[in-house]
Coordinates of C-alpha atoms and ligand atoms in Angstrom, one line a residue:
M1419 CA -25.2 0.4 -11.8
G1420 CA -22.3 3.1 -12.0
E1421 CA -19.0 3.0 -14.3
Q1422 CA -17.0 -0.1 -14.8
F1423 CA -13.6 -0.7 -15.1
S1424 CA -12.2 -2.1 -18.4
K1425 CA -10.3 -5.5 -18.2
I1426 CA -6.9 -4.3 -18.3
G1427 CA -8.2 -1.0 -16.4
F1428 CA -9.4 -3.5 -13.5
V1429 CA -5.9 -5.4 -13.6
L1430 CA -3.9 -2.5 -13.5
A1431 CA -6.1 -0.3 -10.8
V1432 CA -5.3 -3.4 -8.2
A1433 CA -1.9 -3.1 -8.9
G1434 CA -1.9 0.4 -8.7
S1435 CA -3.4 0.5 -5.2
A1436 CA -1.4 -2.6 -4.2
I1437 CA 2.1 -1.1 -5.2
G1438 CA 3.0 2.0 -3.6
L1439 CA 5.1 3.5 -0.7
G1440 CA 4.9 -0.6 0.5
A1441 CA 6.9 -2.5 -2.0
C1442 CA 9.1 0.8 -2.6
W1443 CA 9.7 2.0 1.1
K1444 CA 8.8 -0.3 3.8
V1445 CA 9.8 -3.5 2.0
P1446 CA 13.4 -2.9 1.6
Y1447 CA 13.8 -0.7 4.6
I1448 CA 11.9 -4.0 6.5
I1449 CA 14.3 -6.2 4.5
G1450 CA 17.3 -4.3 5.6
E1451 CA 16.3 -4.7 9.2
N1452 CA 15.5 -8.2 9.1
G1453 CA 19.0 -9.3 7.6
G1454 CA 18.1 -9.8 3.9
S1455 CA 17.0 -12.5 1.8
A1456 CA 15.7 -15.2 4.1
F1457 CA 13.1 -12.5 5.0
I1458 CA 12.5 -11.8 1.2
I1459 CA 11.6 -15.3 1.4
L1460 CA 9.2 -15.6 4.2
Y1461 CA 7.0 -12.3 2.6
F1462 CA 6.9 -14.3 -0.5
A1463 CA 5.5 -17.0 1.1
M1464 CA 2.8 -15.0 3.6
T1465 CA 1.7 -13.3 0.0
L1466 CA 1.4 -16.8 -1.5
I1467 CA -0.7 -18.4 1.7
L1468 CA -2.2 -15.4 3.0
G1469 CA -2.4 -12.3 1.0
I1470 CA -3.8 -13.9 -2.7
P1471 CA -6.5 -16.0 -1.0
I1472 CA -7.7 -12.6 0.8
L1473 CA -7.2 -10.9 -2.2
L1474 CA -9.4 -13.5 -4.2
A1475 CA -12.1 -13.2 -1.2
E1476 CA -12.2 -9.8 -1.6
I1477 CA -12.5 -9.5 -5.3
S1478 CA -15.2 -12.3 -5.2
M1479 CA -17.2 -10.3 -2.6
G1480 CA -17.0 -6.7 -4.3
C1481 CA -17.8 -8.5 -7.8
F1482 CA -21.1 -9.9 -5.8
A1483 CA -22.0 -7.3 -4.0
K1484 CA -21.5 -4.4 -6.3
S1485 CA -21.2 -1.8 -3.7
D1486 CA -19.2 -0.1 -0.7
P1487 CA -18.1 -2.6 1.7
V1488 CA -20.5 -2.0 4.5
N1489 CA -23.5 -3.1 2.2
A1490 CA -21.4 -5.8 0.6
F1491 CA -21.4 -7.4 4.2
K1492 CA -24.9 -6.7 4.6
N1493 CA -26.3 -8.1 1.6
L1494 CA -24.1 -11.0 1.2
A1495 CA -24.8 -12.5 4.6
T1496 CA -27.5 -15.1 4.6
K1497 CA -27.9 -14.6 8.1
G1498 CA -27.1 -11.5 10.6
G1499 CA -26.4 -8.9 7.6
N1500 CA -27.2 -6.4 10.3
L1501 CA -24.2 -7.5 12.5
W1502 CA -22.0 -8.2 9.6
K1503 CA -22.0 -5.4 7.8
F1504 CA -20.1 -3.9 10.8
S1505 CA -16.9 -5.4 9.7
G1506 CA -17.3 -2.9 6.6
F1507 CA -16.6 0.0 9.0
T1508 CA -12.7 -1.7 8.8
M1509 CA -13.3 0.8 5.9
I1510 CA -12.2 3.7 7.8
G1511 CA -8.6 2.7 7.9
G1512 CA -8.4 4.3 4.7
P1513 CA -8.7 7.7 5.2
I1514 CA -6.4 7.4 8.6
I1515 CA -3.5 5.8 6.0
L1516 CA -4.3 8.3 3.6
S1517 CA -3.7 11.5 6.3
F1518 CA 0.1 10.3 6.5
Y1519 CA 0.3 8.7 3.3
T1520 CA -0.6 12.2 1.8
M1521 CA 2.2 14.1 3.9
L1522 CA 4.9 11.2 2.7
I1523 CA 3.5 11.9 -0.9
A1524 CA 4.5 15.8 0.1
W1525 CA 7.9 15.0 1.4
I1526 CA 8.4 12.9 -2.1
I1527 CA 7.4 16.3 -4.0
K1528 CA 9.9 18.7 -1.7
Y1529 CA 12.7 16.0 -2.5
A1530 CA 11.9 15.6 -6.6
L1531 CA 12.0 19.5 -6.4
I1532 CA 15.4 19.8 -4.6
S1533 CA 17.0 17.0 -7.3
F1534 CA 18.5 20.1 -9.3
T1535 CA 19.4 22.3 -6.3
A1536 CA 20.6 21.5 -2.8
L1537 CA 21.1 17.9 -2.8
P1538 CA 23.1 17.2 0.4
T1539 CA 26.5 15.4 0.1
S1540 CA 27.0 14.0 3.6
I1541 CA 24.9 12.0 5.5
E1542 CA 25.1 14.4 8.5
S1543 CA 23.8 17.1 6.4
S1544 CA 21.3 14.9 4.9
R1545 CA 19.8 14.0 8.3
A1546 CA 20.1 17.5 9.5
F1547 CA 18.1 18.7 6.2
F1548 CA 15.6 16.2 6.7
L1549 CA 15.1 16.9 10.2
N1550 CA 14.9 20.7 9.7
F1551 CA 12.5 20.2 7.1
V1552 CA 10.0 17.7 8.9
S1553 CA 10.5 19.5 12.2
S1554 CA 10.3 23.2 11.5
D1555 CA 9.4 23.7 8.1
I1556 CA 5.5 23.9 8.5
I1557 CA 5.1 26.3 5.5
S1558 CA 6.6 24.3 2.9
Q1559 CA 5.3 21.2 4.1
I1560 CA 1.9 22.7 4.5
I1561 CA 2.1 23.7 0.6
F1562 CA 3.5 20.5 -0.2
F1563 CA 1.0 18.3 1.7
S1564 CA -1.6 20.6 -0.7
I1565 CA -0.4 19.9 -3.6
A1566 CA -0.2 16.1 -3.2
F1567 CA -3.8 16.5 -1.6
F1568 CA -5.3 18.0 -4.5
W1569 CA -3.8 15.8 -6.9
I1570 CA -5.4 12.6 -5.6
F1571 CA -9.0 14.0 -4.8
Y1572 CA -8.5 15.8 -8.2
I1573 CA -8.2 12.0 -9.5
L1574 CA -11.2 11.2 -7.7
S1575 CA -13.6 13.6 -8.5
K1576 CA -13.2 12.7 -12.3
G1577 CA -14.7 9.1 -10.9
V1578 CA -13.6 5.4 -11.9
K1579 CA -13.4 5.4 -15.3
D1580 CA -11.6 8.6 -16.7
G1581 CA -10.0 9.4 -13.1
I1582 CA -9.1 6.1 -11.3
E1583 CA -8.5 3.7 -14.3
K1584 CA -6.8 6.5 -16.5
V1585 CA -4.4 7.6 -13.9
N1586 CA -3.3 4.1 -13.0
L1587 CA -3.0 3.2 -17.3
W1588 CA -0.5 6.2 -17.8
L1589 CA 1.5 6.2 -14.3
M1590 CA 2.3 2.4 -13.4
P1591 CA 4.0 1.8 -16.4
T1592 CA 5.6 5.2 -16.8
F1593 CA 6.9 4.4 -13.0
F1594 CA 7.7 0.6 -14.1
V1595 CA 10.0 2.4 -16.9
M1596 CA 11.5 4.8 -14.3
M1597 CA 12.1 2.2 -12.2
L1598 CA 14.0 -0.1 -14.5
G1599 CA 16.2 2.5 -15.9
I1600 CA 17.2 3.2 -12.6
L1601 CA 17.7 -0.2 -12.2
F1602 CA 19.7 -0.5 -15.6
Y1603 CA 22.4 2.2 -14.2
S1604 CA 22.6 0.5 -10.8
M1605 CA 23.9 -2.4 -12.5
T1606 CA 26.7 -0.6 -14.0
M1607 CA 27.8 0.0 -10.0
K1608 CA 30.2 -2.1 -8.0
G1609 CA 27.5 -2.3 -5.4
F1610 CA 25.5 -4.4 -7.5
L1611 CA 27.0 -7.6 -6.6
P1612 CA 27.0 -7.5 -3.1
A1613 CA 23.1 -6.1 -3.6
V1614 CA 22.3 -9.3 -5.1
K1615 CA 23.9 -11.5 -2.6
Y1616 CA 22.6 -9.6 0.1
M1617 CA 19.2 -9.7 -1.4
L1618 CA 19.2 -13.4 -2.8
I1619 CA 21.4 -15.7 -0.6
P1620 CA 19.2 -16.8 2.6
D1621 CA 20.5 -16.6 6.1
F1622 CA 17.9 -18.0 8.3
S1623 CA 19.6 -17.4 11.1
K1624 CA 18.1 -13.7 11.0
I1625 CA 14.7 -15.1 11.1
T1626 CA 13.0 -14.2 14.5
L1627 CA 9.5 -14.5 15.4
H1628 CA 9.2 -10.8 14.4
A1629 CA 10.3 -11.2 10.9
F1630 CA 7.2 -14.1 10.8
L1631 CA 4.9 -11.0 12.0
S1632 CA 6.6 -8.0 10.1
A1633 CA 6.3 -10.0 6.9
L1634 CA 2.7 -11.2 7.3
G1635 CA 1.7 -7.4 8.4
L1636 CA 4.0 -6.4 5.2
A1637 CA 1.8 -8.7 2.9
F1638 CA -1.2 -7.2 4.1
F1639 CA -0.3 -3.6 3.7
T1640 CA 1.0 -4.4 0.3
L1641 CA -1.6 -6.1 -1.1
S1642 CA -4.2 -3.3 -0.1
L1643 CA -6.1 -5.7 2.0
G1644 CA -8.3 -5.8 5.2
I1645 CA -10.2 -2.1 4.8
G1646 CA -12.6 -2.7 2.0
A1647 CA -10.4 -1.3 -0.7
I1648 CA -10.5 -4.3 -2.8
I1649 CA -14.1 -4.9 -2.1
T1650 CA -14.7 -1.6 -3.8
Y1651 CA -12.8 -1.8 -6.7
A1652 CA -14.0 -5.3 -7.6
S1653 CA -17.5 -4.1 -7.7
S1654 CA -16.7 -2.0 -10.7
M1655 CA -15.0 -5.0 -12.1
S1656 CA -16.2 -6.0 -15.8
E1657 CA -17.6 -9.6 -16.1
D1658 CA -14.6 -10.7 -18.3
S1659 CA -11.7 -10.3 -15.9
N1660 CA -10.0 -13.3 -14.4
P1661 CA -10.0 -12.4 -10.5
L1662 CA -7.4 -15.6 -10.1
V1663 CA -5.1 -14.1 -13.0
T1664 CA -5.6 -10.4 -11.7
S1665 CA -4.5 -12.1 -8.1
I1666 CA -1.4 -13.5 -9.0
F1667 CA -0.6 -10.7 -12.0
V1668 CA -1.0 -8.1 -8.6
A1669 CA 1.0 -9.9 -6.1
V1670 CA 3.7 -11.1 -8.1
M1671 CA 4.1 -7.3 -9.8
N1672 CA 4.1 -6.5 -5.9
I1673 CA 7.1 -8.8 -5.3
V1674 CA 8.6 -7.6 -8.7
V1675 CA 9.0 -3.9 -7.8
A1676 CA 9.8 -4.6 -4.1
L1677 CA 12.8 -6.5 -5.4
I1678 CA 13.8 -4.4 -7.8
M1679 CA 13.3 -1.2 -5.5
G1680 CA 15.4 -3.0 -3.0
F1681 CA 18.5 -4.0 -5.7
I1682 CA 18.6 -0.7 -6.3
I1683 CA 18.5 0.8 -2.6
F1684 CA 21.0 -1.6 -1.7
T1685 CA 23.1 -1.4 -4.9
F1686 CA 23.8 2.5 -3.5
I1687 CA 23.8 1.4 0.1
F1688 CA 26.7 -1.0 -0.5
E1689 CA 28.3 1.5 -2.7
F1690 CA 29.1 3.9 -0.4
N1691 CA 29.1 1.9 2.3
A1692 CA 26.3 2.8 4.0
E1693 CA 24.3 1.2 6.5
P1694 CA 21.4 -1.4 5.2
S1695 CA 19.7 -1.6 8.5
Q1696 CA 18.8 2.1 9.1
G1697 CA 15.0 2.2 9.3
T1698 CA 12.7 4.8 8.0
G1699 CA 15.0 7.4 7.1
L1700 CA 16.7 5.1 4.2
T1701 CA 14.8 6.7 1.5
F1702 CA 14.6 10.0 2.9
I1703 CA 18.3 10.5 4.3
S1704 CA 20.8 8.0 2.9
L1705 CA 19.4 8.0 -1.0
P1706 CA 19.6 11.7 -1.5
T1707 CA 22.8 11.6 -0.2
L1708 CA 24.4 9.3 -2.3
F1709 CA 22.6 10.7 -5.2
G1710 CA 24.2 13.8 -4.2
N1711 CA 27.6 12.6 -4.4
L1712 CA 26.7 11.5 -8.3
G1713 CA 27.1 14.9 -9.8
L1714 CA 24.8 15.5 -12.9
I1715 CA 23.7 11.8 -13.2
G1716 CA 22.9 11.9 -9.6
K1717 CA 20.5 14.8 -10.2
I1718 CA 18.8 13.3 -13.3
L1719 CA 18.7 9.8 -10.9
S1720 CA 17.2 11.8 -8.2
L1721 CA 14.5 13.3 -10.1
V1722 CA 13.4 10.2 -11.8
F1723 CA 13.1 8.2 -8.7
F1724 CA 11.2 11.0 -6.5
V1725 CA 9.0 11.6 -9.3
G1726 CA 8.6 7.8 -9.9
L1727 CA 8.0 7.2 -6.3
A1728 CA 5.5 10.1 -5.9
F1729 CA 3.3 8.6 -9.5
T1730 CA 2.9 4.7 -7.9
A1731 CA 2.4 6.5 -4.0
V1732 CA -0.3 8.7 -5.8
T1733 CA -2.2 5.6 -7.6
S1734 CA -2.5 3.9 -4.2
A1735 CA -3.5 6.6 -2.2
I1736 CA -6.7 7.1 -4.6
S1737 CA -7.8 3.7 -3.3
L1738 CA -7.8 4.3 0.1
V1739 CA -10.8 6.4 0.1
E1740 CA -12.7 5.1 -2.8
A1741 CA -14.8 3.0 -0.4
P1742 CA -15.8 5.4 2.1
I1743 CA -16.7 7.7 -1.0
R1744 CA -19.0 4.9 -2.1
Y1745 CA -20.4 4.4 1.1
F1746 CA -21.6 8.0 1.5
M1747 CA -23.0 8.2 -2.0
K1748 CA -25.1 4.5 -1.6
Q1749 CA -26.1 5.4 2.3
F1750 CA -26.9 9.2 2.1
G1751 CA -27.8 9.4 -1.3
M1752 CA -24.9 12.0 -2.2
S1753 CA -23.6 13.3 -5.1
R1754 CA -19.7 12.1 -5.6
K1755 CA -18.2 15.1 -5.2
K1756 CA -20.4 15.9 -2.1
A1757 CA -18.9 12.2 -0.8
I1758 CA -15.4 13.5 -2.0
F1759 CA -15.6 16.7 -0.2
Y1760 CA -16.5 15.2 3.4
N1761 CA -13.8 12.3 3.2
A1762 CA -11.3 15.0 1.7
A1763 CA -12.2 17.3 4.6
F1764 CA -11.2 14.4 7.4
V1765 CA -8.0 13.6 5.7
Y1766 CA -6.7 17.5 5.2
I1767 CA -7.7 17.7 9.3
L1768 CA -5.5 14.8 10.2
G1769 CA -2.9 15.0 7.4
I1770 CA -2.3 18.7 9.0
L1771 CA -2.1 17.6 12.9
C1772 CA 0.5 14.5 11.6
I1773 CA 2.3 17.2 10.2
V1774 CA 2.6 19.2 13.0
S1775 CA 2.5 16.5 15.4
N1776 CA 6.4 15.9 13.7
L1777 CA 7.2 19.6 14.6
N1778 CA 9.8 20.6 17.1
G1779 CA 8.6 20.7 20.8
S1780 CA 4.6 19.7 19.6
H1781 CA 2.6 18.9 22.3
L1782 CA 0.3 16.7 19.6
R1783 CA 1.5 13.7 21.0
I1784 CA -0.9 9.9 22.2
F1785 CA 1.5 8.2 24.4
G1786 CA 4.4 10.2 23.5
Q1787 CA 4.3 8.9 20.0
D1788 CA 4.1 11.3 17.2
L1789 CA 0.5 10.8 15.2
T1790 CA 2.2 9.3 11.9
T1791 CA 3.2 6.3 13.8
V1792 CA -0.1 5.9 15.9
F1793 CA -2.2 6.1 12.8
D1794 CA -0.2 3.8 11.1
S1795 CA 0.2 0.9 13.8
F1796 CA -3.8 1.3 14.3
A1797 CA -4.3 1.0 10.7
S1798 CA -1.8 -1.6 10.2
N1799 CA -1.6 -3.4 13.3
I1800 CA -5.5 -3.3 14.6
I1801 CA -7.5 -2.4 11.5
M1802 CA -6.2 -4.5 8.1
P1803 CA -5.5 -7.8 10.3
L1804 CA -9.0 -7.3 11.9
G1805 CA -10.6 -6.6 8.4
G1806 CA -8.7 -9.8 6.6
L1807 CA -10.1 -12.1 9.5
L1808 CA -13.6 -10.8 9.2
V1809 CA -13.9 -11.7 5.3
A1810 CA -12.2 -15.1 5.9
L1811 CA -14.8 -15.7 9.1
F1812 CA -17.6 -14.1 7.1
I1813 CA -16.9 -16.3 4.2
V1814 CA -17.1 -19.2 6.5
F1815 CA -20.1 -18.4 8.7
S1816 CA -22.1 -16.2 6.8
A1817 CA -21.6 -16.3 2.9
D1818 CA -23.3 -18.5 0.6
K1819 CA -20.4 -21.0 0.1
E1820 CA -22.0 -22.5 -3.0
R1821 CA -22.2 -19.2 -4.5
F1822 CA -18.5 -18.4 -3.9
H1823 CA -18.1 -22.0 -5.5
A1824 CA -20.2 -21.4 -8.8
F1825 CA -18.0 -18.4 -9.3
F1826 CA -15.0 -19.9 -8.7
R1827 CA -15.4 -22.9 -11.0
K1828 CA -16.2 -20.8 -13.8
F1829 CA -12.1 -19.7 -14.0
V1830 CA -10.6 -22.6 -11.7
S1831 CA -10.5 -26.5 -11.4
E1832 CA -12.4 -28.0 -8.2
K1833 CA -8.9 -28.4 -6.3
I1834 CA -7.9 -24.9 -6.6
F1835 CA -11.3 -23.9 -4.9
N1836 CA -10.6 -26.5 -2.3
I1837 CA -7.2 -25.3 -2.0
W1838 CA -8.8 -21.6 -1.5
F1839 CA -11.3 -22.5 0.8
F1840 CA -8.9 -24.5 3.2
L1841 CA -6.5 -21.1 3.3
I1842 CA -9.5 -18.9 4.1
K1843 CA -11.1 -21.4 6.4
F1844 CA -8.4 -22.1 8.6
V1845 CA -4.8 -20.9 7.5
A1846 CA -5.9 -17.2 7.5
P1847 CA -7.8 -16.9 10.2
I1848 CA -5.1 -18.9 12.6
C1849 CA -2.2 -16.7 11.3
I1850 CA -4.1 -13.5 11.4
I1851 CA -5.0 -14.2 14.7
I1852 CA -1.4 -15.1 15.9
I1853 CA -0.3 -11.2 14.6
F1854 CA -3.5 -9.9 16.2
L1855 CA -2.4 -10.8 19.3
S1856 CA 1.3 -10.4 19.1
A1857 CA 0.5 -7.1 18.2
L1858 CA -1.5 -5.8 20.9
L1859 CA 0.6 -7.4 23.6
Ligands
LIG941 N1 -0.8 -1.3 -1.2 C1 -0.3 0.2 -0.4 C2 1.2 0.3 -0.4 O1 1.8 -0.6 -0.4 C3 -1.0 0.6 0.6 C4 -2.6 0.9 0.3 C5 -3.0 1.8 -0.6 C6 -3.2 0.2 1.0 N2 -4.8 1.0 -0.3 C7 -4.7 0.3 0.6 C8 -3.2 -1.1 2.2 C9 -5.7 -0.3 1.3 C10 -4.3 -1.5 2.7 C11 -5.6 -1.1 2.2 O2 1.6 1.4 -0.2

C-alpha cells in the first residue's frame, strides 16, 4: 500500500489539479468570446449537473480500487474486466496535455521574468513581441520549457506526500492570496464596474448551441475529469475524507477562481478599452500591455500575476502524469523514478515538438494545424469526453451498484444517492454523447 494524502491534503490536491490554466486562462477568454454572463451561468450549470457527479464517480472508483485507472476498471468490473480495463488507457490524454501545458508554463515564466524589464506599452508591440518569441525564439523557449519541465518532474519524484501534497499545501493558498491582491487593486480602477456588469448581468441572446458545448467541455477540463487523474489521486485518499464535501468545495472554488480571474482580466480590458473577445492572446498580449502602461505598480502586478499563474499551473501539471506513472509501477514493477523517467521523456519530446511546430515556416503540422491545437483538441474533444462517458457507462453497466450505494450512504442521504445515480445513468451519457458527436462533426 502506497502513501496517503492527509484529509486536507487530498482536498487541496484535487483543487490544485482542477484549478489551473483552465480556470485562469481558458474560462475568461471563452467567456469573452461568448458574450459574458449568460455563458457563466451555463458553465455553472454544467459543472453542477455533469461535473460534480462524474467527479464523485471518479473519486469513488479510485477509493475502491486503490490503483491506477487501468487496474481500477479491471478490478472493479463485475464482468468483462479485461475489456473495461481499456477505458483506463484514456490516461494517455494526461502526458499529451502536459506537453503543451509545460510549454504554456514556459511562456508564463518568461513573462514573469520580463515584468521588470521590457513590458510592451502598445497592443501592436505586445503582439509583435509575443509572436516573435513564439515563432522564432527557440533557444529561450527550450530553456524555459526545460525549467518548467524539471520543476514538475522534481515535485513528482518526491512522491505523493512530500511532493504533491506539500506543493499544493503551499502553492495553492499563495496563488489565492496573490490573486486576491490583484483583485483588490483592480477594484480601485474605473474598469471594475463595467467588468462586473459584463460578468453578472446575463444576456441570453448571446447563447448559441456552440456555447452549450463549450461550457460542457470547459466544465470537464477545469475539473480534471475523463483521463483518470482523479481516480489516481483518490487511490491515495485517506478514509476520513468526505468525497461529497471535497467535490462541492473543488467545484465551487474552481468557479470562484474563474470569476475572480474574469473580474481582474475584464477590469483591465475595460479600463483600457480593449476587446473582450480576442481569444487566446488575452493573457499573453493584452494583459502585459495593460501592465506596461501602469508604471512601477504595473510591473509589480505583472510579476505577481504571472508567478501566481505559474504556481496554479504547476499544481495542475503534476496531476496529468500521475496516472501513467502509477500504471507503470504496478504493471511493470518499475520503481517510481523509472516510471517517471519514461513519462518525462515522452512529455519532453512532445513538448519540444509543440514548440518547433509554432516556429515560422515549420512543416511540423497536422492537417495544417500546429501541434498544440491538434493535441489540445485530441485530448479535450475526444479523450476527455470519451473517458467521462466510459466512467458513467461503467458504473451503470458493470460496477457493483450496491458497493457505490453503501459507500455513498456513509456520507449522504438516500435521496442524494438517487439523484447522483440518475445523473450518471441518464444525464451524463446523453450530454456527453451530444458534445462528442458535435465536436467530431
Ligand atoms: N484542470 C486543469 C486546468 O483547468 C487541467 C488538468 C489538470 C486536467 N489535470 C487534468 C484536465 C486532468 C483533465 C484531466 O487547467
